């Protein structure tokens, strides 16, 4: 039970900090780590999405090539 209170307090402080930085001017030095973290997360999500698109394109091209080979045989 104590662990739950500690986690809840920590999350509450982080949410208060995020709320302050979202509603404050972005140029505040105090909020720079928050915006760096947000940018890092968004960049990571974009890389994962791009990787998924590349894998899908490669998979579709392989299926298409296999289909052409079967049709040619």
CSV table of C-alpha atoms in Angstrom, one decimal:
chain,number,residue,atom,x,y,z
A,1,UNK,CA,0.0,0.0,0.0
A,2,UNK,CA,2.9,2.3,0.8
A,3,UNK,CA,4.4,1.7,-2.6
A,4,UNK,CA,1.2,2.7,-4.3
A,5,UNK,CA,1.2,6.0,-2.4
A,6,UNK,CA,4.8,6.7,-3.4
A,7,UNK,CA,4.1,5.9,-7.0
A,8,UNK,CA,1.0,8.0,-7.0
A,9,UNK,CA,2.8,11.0,-5.4
A,10,UNK,CA,5.6,10.7,-8.0
A,11,UNK,CA,3.2,10.5,-10.9
A,12,UNK,CA,1.2,13.4,-9.5
A,13,UNK,CA,4.4,15.6,-9.3
A,14,UNK,CA,5.3,14.6,-12.9
A,15,UNK,CA,1.8,15.5,-14.1
A,16,UNK,CA,1.9,18.8,-12.3
A,17,UNK,CA,5.3,19.6,-13.9
A,18,UNK,CA,4.0,18.6,-17.4
A,19,UNK,CA,0.9,20.7,-16.9
A,20,UNK,CA,3.1,23.7,-15.9
A,21,UNK,CA,5.4,23.3,-18.9
A,22,UNK,CA,2.6,22.8,-21.4
A,23,UNK,CA,0.8,26.0,-20.1
A,24,UNK,CA,4.0,28.0,-19.7
A,25,UNK,CA,6.2,29.5,-22.4
A,26,UNK,CA,8.4,26.9,-24.1
A,27,UNK,CA,11.5,29.0,-23.6
A,28,UNK,CA,11.7,28.5,-19.9
A,29,UNK,CA,14.9,26.8,-18.9
A,30,UNK,CA,13.1,24.9,-16.2
A,31,UNK,CA,11.0,23.1,-18.8
A,32,UNK,CA,13.8,22.3,-21.2
A,33,UNK,CA,14.1,18.7,-20.0
A,34,UNK,CA,10.4,18.1,-20.4
A,35,UNK,CA,10.4,19.3,-24.0
A,36,UNK,CA,13.5,17.3,-24.7
A,37,UNK,CA,11.7,14.2,-23.4
A,38,UNK,CA,8.6,14.9,-25.5
A,39,UNK,CA,10.7,15.4,-28.6
A,40,UNK,CA,12.6,12.2,-27.9
A,41,UNK,CA,9.4,10.2,-27.5
A,42,UNK,CA,7.9,11.7,-30.6
A,43,UNK,CA,11.1,10.9,-32.6
A,44,UNK,CA,11.1,7.4,-31.3
A,45,UNK,CA,7.5,6.9,-32.3
A,46,UNK,CA,8.2,8.3,-35.8
A,47,UNK,CA,11.2,5.9,-36.2
A,48,UNK,CA,9.0,2.9,-35.2
A,49,UNK,CA,6.3,4.0,-37.6
A,50,UNK,CA,8.8,4.5,-40.4
A,51,UNK,CA,10.4,1.1,-39.7
A,52,UNK,CA,6.9,-0.5,-40.0
A,53,UNK,CA,6.3,1.2,-43.3
A,54,UNK,CA,9.6,0.1,-44.7
A,55,UNK,CA,9.0,-3.5,-43.5
A,56,UNK,CA,5.5,-3.4,-45.1
A,57,UNK,CA,6.9,-2.1,-48.4
A,58,UNK,CA,9.7,-4.8,-48.5
A,59,UNK,CA,7.2,-7.5,-47.6
A,60,UNK,CA,4.8,-6.4,-50.4
A,61,UNK,CA,7.6,-6.2,-52.9
A,62,UNK,CA,8.7,-9.8,-52.0
A,63,UNK,CA,5.2,-11.1,-52.4
A,64,UNK,CA,4.8,-9.3,-55.7
A,65,UNK,CA,8.1,-10.7,-57.0
A,66,UNK,CA,7.1,-14.2,-55.9
A,67,UNK,CA,3.8,-13.9,-57.7
A,68,UNK,CA,5.6,-12.8,-60.9
A,69,UNK,CA,7.9,-15.8,-60.7
A,70,UNK,CA,5.0,-18.2,-60.2
A,71,UNK,CA,3.2,-16.6,-63.2
A,72,UNK,CA,6.3,-16.8,-65.4
A,73,UNK,CA,6.8,-20.5,-64.6
